[in-house]
Coordinates of C-alpha atoms in Angstrom, one line a residue:
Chain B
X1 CA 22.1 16.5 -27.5
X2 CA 23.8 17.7 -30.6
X3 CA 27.4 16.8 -29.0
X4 CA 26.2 13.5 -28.2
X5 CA 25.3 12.2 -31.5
X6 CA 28.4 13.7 -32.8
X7 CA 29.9 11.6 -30.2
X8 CA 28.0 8.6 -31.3
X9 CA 28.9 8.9 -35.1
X10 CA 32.7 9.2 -33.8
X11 CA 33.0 6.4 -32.1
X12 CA 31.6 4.2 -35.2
X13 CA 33.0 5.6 -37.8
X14 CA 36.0 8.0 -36.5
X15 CA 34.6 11.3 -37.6
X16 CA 38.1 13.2 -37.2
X17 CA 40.3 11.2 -39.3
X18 CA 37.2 11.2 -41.9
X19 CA 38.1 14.9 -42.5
X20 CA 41.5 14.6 -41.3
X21 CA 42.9 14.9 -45.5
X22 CA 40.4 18.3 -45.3
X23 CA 42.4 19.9 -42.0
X24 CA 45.7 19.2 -43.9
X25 CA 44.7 20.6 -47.2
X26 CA 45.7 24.5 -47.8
X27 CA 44.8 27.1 -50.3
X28 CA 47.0 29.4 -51.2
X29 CA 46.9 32.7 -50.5
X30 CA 47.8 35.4 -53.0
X31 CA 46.1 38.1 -55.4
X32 CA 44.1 36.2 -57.6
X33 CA 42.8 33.7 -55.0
X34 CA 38.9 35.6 -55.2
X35 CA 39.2 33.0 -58.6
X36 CA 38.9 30.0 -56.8
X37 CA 35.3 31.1 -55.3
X38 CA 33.7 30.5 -58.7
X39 CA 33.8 26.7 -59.2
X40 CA 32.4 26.2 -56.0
X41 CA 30.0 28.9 -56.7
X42 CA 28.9 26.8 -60.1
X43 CA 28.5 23.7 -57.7
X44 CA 26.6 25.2 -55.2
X45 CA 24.2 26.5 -58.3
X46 CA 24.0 23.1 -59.8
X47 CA 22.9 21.9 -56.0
X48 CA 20.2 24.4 -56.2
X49 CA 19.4 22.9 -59.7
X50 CA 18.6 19.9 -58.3
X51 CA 16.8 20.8 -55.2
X52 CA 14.5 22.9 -57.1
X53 CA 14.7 20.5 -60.1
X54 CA 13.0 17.6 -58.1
X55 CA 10.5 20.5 -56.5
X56 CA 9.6 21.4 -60.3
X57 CA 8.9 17.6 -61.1
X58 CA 6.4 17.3 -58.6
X59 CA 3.9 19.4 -60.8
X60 CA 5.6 19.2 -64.2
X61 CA 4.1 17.3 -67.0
X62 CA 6.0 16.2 -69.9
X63 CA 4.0 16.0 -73.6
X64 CA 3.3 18.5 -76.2
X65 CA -0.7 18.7 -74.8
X66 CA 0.2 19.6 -71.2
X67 CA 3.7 20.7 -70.5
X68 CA 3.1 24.6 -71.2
X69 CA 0.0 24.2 -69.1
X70 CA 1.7 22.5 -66.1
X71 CA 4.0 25.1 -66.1
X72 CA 1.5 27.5 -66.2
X73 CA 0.1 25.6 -63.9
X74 CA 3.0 26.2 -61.4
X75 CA 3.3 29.6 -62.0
X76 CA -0.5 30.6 -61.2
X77 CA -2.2 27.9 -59.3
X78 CA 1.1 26.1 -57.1
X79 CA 1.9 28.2 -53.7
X80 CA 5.1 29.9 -54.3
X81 CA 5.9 27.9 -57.7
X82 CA 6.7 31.2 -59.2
X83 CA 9.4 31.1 -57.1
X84 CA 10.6 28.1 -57.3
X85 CA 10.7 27.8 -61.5
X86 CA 11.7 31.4 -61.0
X87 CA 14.7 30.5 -58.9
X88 CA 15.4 27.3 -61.0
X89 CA 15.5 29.2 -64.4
X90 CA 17.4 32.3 -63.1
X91 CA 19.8 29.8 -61.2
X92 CA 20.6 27.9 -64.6
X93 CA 21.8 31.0 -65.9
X94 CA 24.2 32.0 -63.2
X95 CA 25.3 29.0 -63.0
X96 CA 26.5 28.5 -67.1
X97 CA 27.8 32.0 -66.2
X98 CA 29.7 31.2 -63.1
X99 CA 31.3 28.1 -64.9
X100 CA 32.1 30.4 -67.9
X101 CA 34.3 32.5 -65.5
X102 CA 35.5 29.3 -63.4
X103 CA 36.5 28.3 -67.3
X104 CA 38.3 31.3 -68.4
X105 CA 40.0 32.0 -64.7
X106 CA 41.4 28.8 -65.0
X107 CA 42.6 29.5 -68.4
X108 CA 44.1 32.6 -67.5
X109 CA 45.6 31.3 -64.3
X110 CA 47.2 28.6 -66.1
X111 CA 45.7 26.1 -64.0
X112 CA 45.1 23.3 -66.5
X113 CA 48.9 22.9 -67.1
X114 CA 50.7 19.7 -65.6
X115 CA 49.6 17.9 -63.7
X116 CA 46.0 18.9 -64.1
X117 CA 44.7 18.2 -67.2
X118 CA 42.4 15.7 -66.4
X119 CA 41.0 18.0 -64.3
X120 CA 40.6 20.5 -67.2
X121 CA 39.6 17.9 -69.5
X122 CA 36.3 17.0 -67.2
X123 CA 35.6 20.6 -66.2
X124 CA 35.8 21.3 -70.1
X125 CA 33.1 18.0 -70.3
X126 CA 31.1 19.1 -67.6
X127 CA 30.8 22.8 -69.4
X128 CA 29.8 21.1 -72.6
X129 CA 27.1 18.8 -70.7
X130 CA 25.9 22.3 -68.3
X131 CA 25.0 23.9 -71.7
X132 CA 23.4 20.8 -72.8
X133 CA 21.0 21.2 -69.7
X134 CA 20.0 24.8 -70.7
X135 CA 19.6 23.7 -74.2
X136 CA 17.3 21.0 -73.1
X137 CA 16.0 22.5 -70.0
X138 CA 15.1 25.8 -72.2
X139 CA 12.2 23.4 -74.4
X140 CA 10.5 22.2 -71.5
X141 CA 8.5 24.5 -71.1
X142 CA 6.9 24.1 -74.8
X143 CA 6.3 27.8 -75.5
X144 CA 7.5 29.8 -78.9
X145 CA 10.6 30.7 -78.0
X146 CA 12.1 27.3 -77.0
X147 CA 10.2 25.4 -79.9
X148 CA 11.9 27.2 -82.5
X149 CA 15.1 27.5 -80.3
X150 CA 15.1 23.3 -80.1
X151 CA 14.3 23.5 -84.1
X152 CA 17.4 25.4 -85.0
X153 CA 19.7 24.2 -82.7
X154 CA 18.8 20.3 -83.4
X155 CA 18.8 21.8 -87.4
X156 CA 22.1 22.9 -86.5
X157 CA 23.5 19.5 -85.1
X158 CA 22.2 18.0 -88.0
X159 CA 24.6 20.1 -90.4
X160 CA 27.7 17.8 -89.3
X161 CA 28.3 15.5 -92.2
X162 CA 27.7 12.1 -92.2
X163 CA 26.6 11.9 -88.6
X164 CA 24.7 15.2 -88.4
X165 CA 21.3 13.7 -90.2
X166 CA 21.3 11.1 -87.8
X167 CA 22.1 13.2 -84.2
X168 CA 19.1 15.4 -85.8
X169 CA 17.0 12.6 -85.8
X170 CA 18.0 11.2 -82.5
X171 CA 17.9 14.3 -80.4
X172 CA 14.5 15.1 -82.2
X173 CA 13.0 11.7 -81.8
X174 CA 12.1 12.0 -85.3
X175 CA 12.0 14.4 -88.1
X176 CA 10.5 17.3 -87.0
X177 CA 10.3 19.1 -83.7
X178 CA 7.5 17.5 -81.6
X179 CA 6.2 16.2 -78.2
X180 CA 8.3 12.9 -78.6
X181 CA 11.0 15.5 -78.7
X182 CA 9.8 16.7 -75.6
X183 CA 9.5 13.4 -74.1
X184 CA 13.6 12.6 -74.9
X185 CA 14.6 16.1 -73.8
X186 CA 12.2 15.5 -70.7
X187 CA 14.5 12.5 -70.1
X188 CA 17.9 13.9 -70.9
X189 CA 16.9 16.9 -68.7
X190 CA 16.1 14.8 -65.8
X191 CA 17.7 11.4 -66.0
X192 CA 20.3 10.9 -68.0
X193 CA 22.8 14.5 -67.7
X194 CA 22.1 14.4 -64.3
X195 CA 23.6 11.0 -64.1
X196 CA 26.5 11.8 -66.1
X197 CA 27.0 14.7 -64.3
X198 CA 26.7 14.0 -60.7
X199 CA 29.4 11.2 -62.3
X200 CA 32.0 13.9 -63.4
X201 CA 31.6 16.5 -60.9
X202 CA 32.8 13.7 -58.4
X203 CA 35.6 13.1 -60.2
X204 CA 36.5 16.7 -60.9
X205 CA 36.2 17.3 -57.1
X206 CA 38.3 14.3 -56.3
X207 CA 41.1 15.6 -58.8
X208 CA 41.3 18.9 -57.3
X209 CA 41.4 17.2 -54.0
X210 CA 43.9 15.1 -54.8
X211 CA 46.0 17.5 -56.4
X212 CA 45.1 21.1 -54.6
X213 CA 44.7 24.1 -55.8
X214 CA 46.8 25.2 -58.8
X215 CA 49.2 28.8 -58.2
X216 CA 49.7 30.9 -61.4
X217 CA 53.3 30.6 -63.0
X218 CA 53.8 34.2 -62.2
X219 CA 52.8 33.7 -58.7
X220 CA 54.9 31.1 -58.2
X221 CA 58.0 32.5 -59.8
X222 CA 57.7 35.5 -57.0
X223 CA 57.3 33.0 -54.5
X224 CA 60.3 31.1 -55.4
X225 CA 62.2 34.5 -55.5
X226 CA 61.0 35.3 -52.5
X227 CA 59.7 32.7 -50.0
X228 CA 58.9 34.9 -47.2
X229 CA 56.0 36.0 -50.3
X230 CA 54.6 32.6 -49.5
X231 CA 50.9 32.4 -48.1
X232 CA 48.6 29.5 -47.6
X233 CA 45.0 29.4 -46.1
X234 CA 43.8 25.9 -44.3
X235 CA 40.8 24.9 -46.7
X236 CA 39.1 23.4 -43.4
X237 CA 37.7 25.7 -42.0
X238 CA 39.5 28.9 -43.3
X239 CA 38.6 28.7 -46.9
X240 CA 35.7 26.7 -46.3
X241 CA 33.9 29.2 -44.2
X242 CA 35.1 32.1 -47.1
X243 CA 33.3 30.0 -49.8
X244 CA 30.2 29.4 -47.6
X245 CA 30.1 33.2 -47.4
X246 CA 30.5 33.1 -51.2
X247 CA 27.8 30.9 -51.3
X248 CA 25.6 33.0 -49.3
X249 CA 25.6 36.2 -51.1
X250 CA 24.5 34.1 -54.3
X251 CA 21.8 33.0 -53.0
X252 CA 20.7 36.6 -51.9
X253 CA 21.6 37.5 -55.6
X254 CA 19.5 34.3 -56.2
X255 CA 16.9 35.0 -54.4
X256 CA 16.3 39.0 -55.3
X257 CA 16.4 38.4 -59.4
X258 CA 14.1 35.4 -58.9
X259 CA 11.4 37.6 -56.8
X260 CA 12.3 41.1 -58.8
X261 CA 12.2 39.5 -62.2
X262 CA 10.2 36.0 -62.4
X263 CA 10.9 34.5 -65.4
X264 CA 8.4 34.7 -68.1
X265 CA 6.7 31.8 -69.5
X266 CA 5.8 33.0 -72.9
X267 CA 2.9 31.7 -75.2
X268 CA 2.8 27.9 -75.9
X269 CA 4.5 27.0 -79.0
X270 CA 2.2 26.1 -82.1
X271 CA 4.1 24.2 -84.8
X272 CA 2.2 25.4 -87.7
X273 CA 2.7 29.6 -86.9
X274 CA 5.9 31.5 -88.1
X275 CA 9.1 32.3 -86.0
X276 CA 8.1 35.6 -84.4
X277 CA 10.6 38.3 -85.5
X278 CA 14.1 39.1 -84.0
X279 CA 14.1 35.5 -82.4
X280 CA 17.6 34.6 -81.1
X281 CA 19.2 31.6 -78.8
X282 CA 19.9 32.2 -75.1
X283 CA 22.5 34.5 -74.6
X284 CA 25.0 31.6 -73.7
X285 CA 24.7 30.1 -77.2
X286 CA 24.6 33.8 -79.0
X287 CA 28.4 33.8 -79.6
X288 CA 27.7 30.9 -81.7
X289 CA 24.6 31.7 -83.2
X290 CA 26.3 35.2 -84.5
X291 CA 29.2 33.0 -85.8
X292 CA 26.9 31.5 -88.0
X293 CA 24.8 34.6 -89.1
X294 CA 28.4 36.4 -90.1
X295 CA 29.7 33.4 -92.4
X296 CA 28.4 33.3 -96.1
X297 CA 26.2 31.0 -97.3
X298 CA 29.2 29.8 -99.3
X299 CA 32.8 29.6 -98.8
X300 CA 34.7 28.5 -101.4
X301 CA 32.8 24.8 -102.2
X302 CA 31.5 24.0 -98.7
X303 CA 28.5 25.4 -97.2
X304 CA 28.7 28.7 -95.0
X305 CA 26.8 26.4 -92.0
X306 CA 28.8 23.4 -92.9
X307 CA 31.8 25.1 -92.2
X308 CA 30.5 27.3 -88.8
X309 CA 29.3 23.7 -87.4
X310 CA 32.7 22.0 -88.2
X311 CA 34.6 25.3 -87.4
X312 CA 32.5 25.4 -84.1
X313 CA 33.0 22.3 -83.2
X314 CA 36.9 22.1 -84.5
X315 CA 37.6 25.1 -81.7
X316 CA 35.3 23.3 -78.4
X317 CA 37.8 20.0 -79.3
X318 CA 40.9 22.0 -79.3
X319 CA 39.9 24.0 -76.4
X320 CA 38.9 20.7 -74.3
X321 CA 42.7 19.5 -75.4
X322 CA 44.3 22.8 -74.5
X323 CA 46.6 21.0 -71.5
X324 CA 48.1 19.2 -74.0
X325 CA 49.5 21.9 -75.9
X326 CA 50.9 23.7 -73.1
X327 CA 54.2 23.6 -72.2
X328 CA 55.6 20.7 -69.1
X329 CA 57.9 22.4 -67.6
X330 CA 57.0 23.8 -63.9
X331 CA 56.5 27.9 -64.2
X332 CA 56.8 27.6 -68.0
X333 CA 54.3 28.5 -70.2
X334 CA 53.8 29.3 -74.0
X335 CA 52.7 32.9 -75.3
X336 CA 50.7 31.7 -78.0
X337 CA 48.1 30.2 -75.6
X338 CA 47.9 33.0 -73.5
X339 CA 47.2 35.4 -76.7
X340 CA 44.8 33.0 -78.5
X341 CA 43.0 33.0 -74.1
X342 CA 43.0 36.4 -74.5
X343 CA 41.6 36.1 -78.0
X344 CA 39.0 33.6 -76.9
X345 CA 37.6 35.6 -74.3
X346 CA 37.1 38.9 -76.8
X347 CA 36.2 36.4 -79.2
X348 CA 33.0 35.1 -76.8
X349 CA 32.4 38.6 -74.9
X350 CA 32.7 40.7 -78.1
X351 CA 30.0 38.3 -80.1
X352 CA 27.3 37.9 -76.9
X353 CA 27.4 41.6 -77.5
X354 CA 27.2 42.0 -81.3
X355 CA 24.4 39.4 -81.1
X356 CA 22.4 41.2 -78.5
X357 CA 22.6 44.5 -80.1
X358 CA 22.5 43.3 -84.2
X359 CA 18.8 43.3 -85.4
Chain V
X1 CA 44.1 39.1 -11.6
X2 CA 43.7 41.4 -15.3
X3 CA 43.3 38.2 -17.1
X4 CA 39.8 37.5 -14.9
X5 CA 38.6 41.2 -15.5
X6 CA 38.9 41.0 -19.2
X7 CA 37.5 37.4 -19.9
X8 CA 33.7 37.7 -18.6
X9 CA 32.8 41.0 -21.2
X10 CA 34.7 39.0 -24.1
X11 CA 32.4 35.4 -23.5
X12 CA 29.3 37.3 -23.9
X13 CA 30.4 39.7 -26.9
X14 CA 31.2 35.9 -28.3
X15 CA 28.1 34.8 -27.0
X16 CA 26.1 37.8 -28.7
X17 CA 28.0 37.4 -32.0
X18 CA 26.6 33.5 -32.1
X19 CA 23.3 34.5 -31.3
X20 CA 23.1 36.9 -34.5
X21 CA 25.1 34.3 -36.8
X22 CA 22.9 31.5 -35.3
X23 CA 19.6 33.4 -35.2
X24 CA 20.0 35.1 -38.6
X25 CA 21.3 31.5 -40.4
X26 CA 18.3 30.1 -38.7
X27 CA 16.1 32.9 -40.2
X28 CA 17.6 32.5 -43.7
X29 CA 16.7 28.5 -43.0
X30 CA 13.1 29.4 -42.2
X31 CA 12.7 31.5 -45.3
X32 CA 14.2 28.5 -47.1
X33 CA 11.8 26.0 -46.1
X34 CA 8.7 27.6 -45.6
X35 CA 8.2 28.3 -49.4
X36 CA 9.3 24.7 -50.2
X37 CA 6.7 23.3 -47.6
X38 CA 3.9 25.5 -49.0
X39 CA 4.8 24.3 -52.5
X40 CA 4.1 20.5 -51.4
X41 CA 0.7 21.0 -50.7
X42 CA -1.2 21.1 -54.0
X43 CA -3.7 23.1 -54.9
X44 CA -7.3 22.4 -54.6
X45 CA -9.0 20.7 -57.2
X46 CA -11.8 22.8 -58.1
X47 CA -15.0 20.0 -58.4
X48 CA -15.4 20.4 -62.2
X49 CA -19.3 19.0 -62.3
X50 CA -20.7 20.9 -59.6
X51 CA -23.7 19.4 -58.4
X52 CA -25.9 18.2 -61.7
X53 CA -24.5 16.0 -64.4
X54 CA -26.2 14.3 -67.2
X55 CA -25.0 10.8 -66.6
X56 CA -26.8 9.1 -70.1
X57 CA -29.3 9.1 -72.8
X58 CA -33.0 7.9 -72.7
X59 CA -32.3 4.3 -74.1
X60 CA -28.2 4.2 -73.0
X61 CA -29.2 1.3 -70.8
X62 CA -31.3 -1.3 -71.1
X63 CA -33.4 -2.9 -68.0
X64 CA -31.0 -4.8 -65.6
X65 CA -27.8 -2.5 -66.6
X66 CA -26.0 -0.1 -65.4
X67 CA -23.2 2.0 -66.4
X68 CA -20.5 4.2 -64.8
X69 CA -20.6 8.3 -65.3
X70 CA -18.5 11.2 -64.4
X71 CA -19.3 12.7 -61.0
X72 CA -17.3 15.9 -60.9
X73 CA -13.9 14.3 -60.7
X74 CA -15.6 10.6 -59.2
X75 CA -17.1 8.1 -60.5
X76 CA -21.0 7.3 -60.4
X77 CA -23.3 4.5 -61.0
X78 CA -26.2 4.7 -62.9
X79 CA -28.5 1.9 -62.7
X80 CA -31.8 0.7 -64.5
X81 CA -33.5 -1.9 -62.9
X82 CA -35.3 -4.5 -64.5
X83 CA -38.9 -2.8 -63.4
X84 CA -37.5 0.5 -65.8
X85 CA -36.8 3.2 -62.7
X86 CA -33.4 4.7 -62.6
X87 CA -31.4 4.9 -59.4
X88 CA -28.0 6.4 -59.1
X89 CA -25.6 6.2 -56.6
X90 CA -21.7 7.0 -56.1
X91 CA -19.8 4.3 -57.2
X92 CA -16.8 4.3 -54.9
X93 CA -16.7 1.6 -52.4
X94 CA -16.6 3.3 -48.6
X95 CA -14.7 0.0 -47.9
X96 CA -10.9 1.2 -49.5
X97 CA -12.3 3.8 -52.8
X98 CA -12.4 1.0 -55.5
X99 CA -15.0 1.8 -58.2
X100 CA -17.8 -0.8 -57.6
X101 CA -20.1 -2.3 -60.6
X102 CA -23.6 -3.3 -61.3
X103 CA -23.8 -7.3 -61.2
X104 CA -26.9 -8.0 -63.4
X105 CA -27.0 -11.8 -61.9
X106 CA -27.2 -10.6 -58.5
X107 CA -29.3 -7.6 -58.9
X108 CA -26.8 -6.0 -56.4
X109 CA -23.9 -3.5 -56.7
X110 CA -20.8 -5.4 -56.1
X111 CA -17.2 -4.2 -55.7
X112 CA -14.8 -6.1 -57.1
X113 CA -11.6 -5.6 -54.8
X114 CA -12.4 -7.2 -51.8
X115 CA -16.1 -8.7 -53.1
X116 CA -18.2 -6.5 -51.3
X117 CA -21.7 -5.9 -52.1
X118 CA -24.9 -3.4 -51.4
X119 CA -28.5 -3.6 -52.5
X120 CA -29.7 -1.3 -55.1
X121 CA -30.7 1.9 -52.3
X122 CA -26.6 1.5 -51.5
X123 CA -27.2 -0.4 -48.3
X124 CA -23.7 -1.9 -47.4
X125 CA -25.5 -6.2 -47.0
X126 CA -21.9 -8.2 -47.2
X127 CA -18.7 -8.3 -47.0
X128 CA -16.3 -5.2 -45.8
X129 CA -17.8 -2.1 -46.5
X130 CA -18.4 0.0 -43.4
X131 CA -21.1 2.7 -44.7
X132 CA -23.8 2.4 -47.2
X133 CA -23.2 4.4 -50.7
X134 CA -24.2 8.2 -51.3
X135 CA -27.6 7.8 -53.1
X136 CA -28.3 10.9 -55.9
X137 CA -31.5 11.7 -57.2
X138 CA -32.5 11.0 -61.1
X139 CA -34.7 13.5 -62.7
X140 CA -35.8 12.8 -66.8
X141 CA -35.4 16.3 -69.1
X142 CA -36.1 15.5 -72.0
X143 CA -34.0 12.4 -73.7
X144 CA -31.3 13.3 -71.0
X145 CA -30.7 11.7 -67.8
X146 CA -29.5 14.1 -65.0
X147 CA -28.5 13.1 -61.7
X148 CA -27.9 15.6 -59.1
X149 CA -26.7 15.8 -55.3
X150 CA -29.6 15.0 -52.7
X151 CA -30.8 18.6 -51.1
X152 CA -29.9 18.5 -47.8
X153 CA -33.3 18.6 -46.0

């Protein structure tokens, strides 16, 4: 039965050279190749994003008046929609953490070099928009926590000179923080980063398709030293039977931190009560936000936030550029990139921590 | 001759390993789904107006009108005839579930949608509908008019 439709599809549309391109591609095989698991890890996360995305929108109301409830709605009254926003909000978080690694592997593999950038340059993109979906994702849910989150960080945005004031009133849909800020974020959240997304992850797949996977200079230098070192994988079905695996065990990681610990839902967010003490962002902006708490109000003649936002900002374009820095030559690379890498990552770790642990 | 000893054990311990993988990715499927298909179905409703509900005011209506109310979560019709007794009916047409009116010129409930009409006890007299409509009974309490379920004999 199962052969036969297979047999079907063939004939119409010639199923084997379809994947023919996957049967040639190989991965290679060396010491660091447990790296390449994580962007496919990220992309099976953001699949699960959607799946359970669309799940949540079949009970989710948008609007300052009912979005807490609907939620609590889902929580309480909707069979096993505990689980699902459970799954959905724990998945985000694995999944800004899995392309975090997937970034800094990358960076330390020196797999952005020639003739990947572009590569780089949309996985660099697609970080920047993934953060923009927990950042709007995180206010849907209109309690406390997210309200003053989505005031501070739009407050933030709005520091940028010239353009700031208006991004502020553009994300917020006005001045102040309120359901028609819900509404847009509603909108981003669901409609238009998804789009943009979907777009770009295409793309980035294509690339690496197109190009394979990346070896590290050092790898390669040993290879070329020593070509009986040499080691390749077929991607079809090798590799791609490795990654399914990988792809298996996160969703029992999924699965058990979603049942063990739902994810709270808080108390619904009332414009006119005070910040409750020792609020702080999600723990993938906290490196920023601890940026910003450590710089005085007042450097010099430019404002302390003035100068975090543009400093900020200064470092994400120079890090989406970092290809372009690097050296061209095959197997060469410079040191300075690989300190400041090394610098980045103690830079991000070190102030996650900080801002956990500082009151 | 070895070659034909060897083969039959190794098919089967293939054939076993495929069961597991198959059997347990099939399990891991079920426990997929079956939360998803429980989530579709939604919750029940819980009927918010139980079964009384005042549906106007003494004096709401005047003779020869009638007016729509809340039902628990439908609609009901509230009528005062031109001789001053109240009747009250549900107002959603057993033809397709459109919410049917009071036509003053016709003395008749009429739904609009696909011009059916009934007679002021809910008899179904023209058009498509297939049942006559639920008839409630009106009590007076004081200045309020409450209109509650018919007791089941």
């Amino acid at each position: 039965m199962f052969a036969a439709i297979i047999r079907w599809l063939d004939e119409r549309l010639d199923l084997d050279g379809l994947i023919a391109p996957l049967r040639h591609k190989t991965v290679p095989t060396h010491r660091f190749s447990y790296w390449y698991f994580f962007g496919g890890i990220t992309l099976f996360l953001f699949i699960i994003q959607v799946l359970t995305g669309i799940l949540l929108l079949l009970y989710y109301r948008s609007g300052a008046n009912e979005a807490f409830e609907s939620v609590q709605y889902i929580m309480t009254r909707v069979q096993f929609g505990w689980l699902i926003r459970s799954i959905h909000s724990w998945s985000a978080n694995l999944m800004i953490f899995t392309a975090f690694v997937h970034m800094f592997s990358v960076t330390f593999l020196k797999a952005y070099r020639k003739p990947r950038e572009l590569t780089w340059v949309t996985g660099m993109i697609l970080l920047f928009l993934v953060m923009g979906f927990g950042f709007s994702g995180y206010l849907l849910p209109w309690n406390t926590l997210a309200f003053f989150a989505t005031k501070v960080g739009t407050e933030i945005a709005g520091q940028v000179p010239i353009i700031g004031k208006p991004i502020m009133i553009f994300l917020r849909g006005g001045e102040e923080v309120t359901g028609a800020t819900l509404t847009r974020f509603f909108g981003f959240h669901v409609a238009i980063l998804p789009g943009i997304v979907t777009v770009l992850i295409a793309v980035h797949l294509f690339l690496v398709q197109r190009q394979g996977m990346s070896v590290p200079p050092k790898v390669e230098t040993e290879w070329t030293a020593n070509p009986s070192l040499r080691r390749e994988m077929k991607f079809f079905p090798n590799f791609l039977l490795r990654e399914l695996m990988a792809w298996y065990v996160a969703i029992g990681a999924l699965g058990a931190l979603a049942a063990l610990f739902p994810w709270n839902l808080g108390v619904k967010a009332d414009p006119f009560v005070s910040a409750p003490a020792g609020i702080k962002p999600e723990w993938y902006f906290l490196f920023m936000f601890q940026t910003l708490k450590l710089i005085p109000s007042k450097v010099w003649i430019i404002d302390g936030e003035v100068l975090g936002v543009l400093g900020c900002s200064l470092a994400g374009l120079f890090w989406l550029l970092l290809p372009f820095f690097e050296n061209d030559k095959a197997g060469r690379t410079k040191a300075w990139i690989t300190g400041l890498s090394v610098f980045a990552l103690v830079y991000v770790v070190g102030m996650t921590v900080y801002g956990f642990l500082a009151k | 001759m070895c070659a034909d000893q060897i083969s039959p054990p190794q098919t089967t311990r293939r054939h076993a390993i495929e069961i597991f993988l198959g059997g347990g990715l099939l399990a891991s499927l079920a426990s997929f789904l079956y939360p998803v298909l429980r989530y579709f179905v939604p919750p029940a409703v819980a009927d918010l107006g139980g079964d009384e509900v005042v549906a106007a005011k003494l004096g709401d209506l005047k003779p020869n009108s009638g007016k729509i109310f809340r039902f628990g979560s439908r609609p009901g019709l509230l009528i005062l005839t031109s001789d001053g007794t109240y009747r009250a009916l549900s107002a959603t047409c057993t033809h397709l579930g459109c919410t049917v009116q009071y036509r003053s010129d016709l003395r008749e409930i009429w739904c609009a949608c696909h011009n059916g009409t009934y007679d002021l006890n809910g008899r179904n007299i023209s058009g498509p509908p297939p049942r006559p409509l639920t008839v409630f009974e009106v009590h007076e309490r004081g200045d309020e008019i409450v209109v509650s379920r018919k007791r089941e004999a």
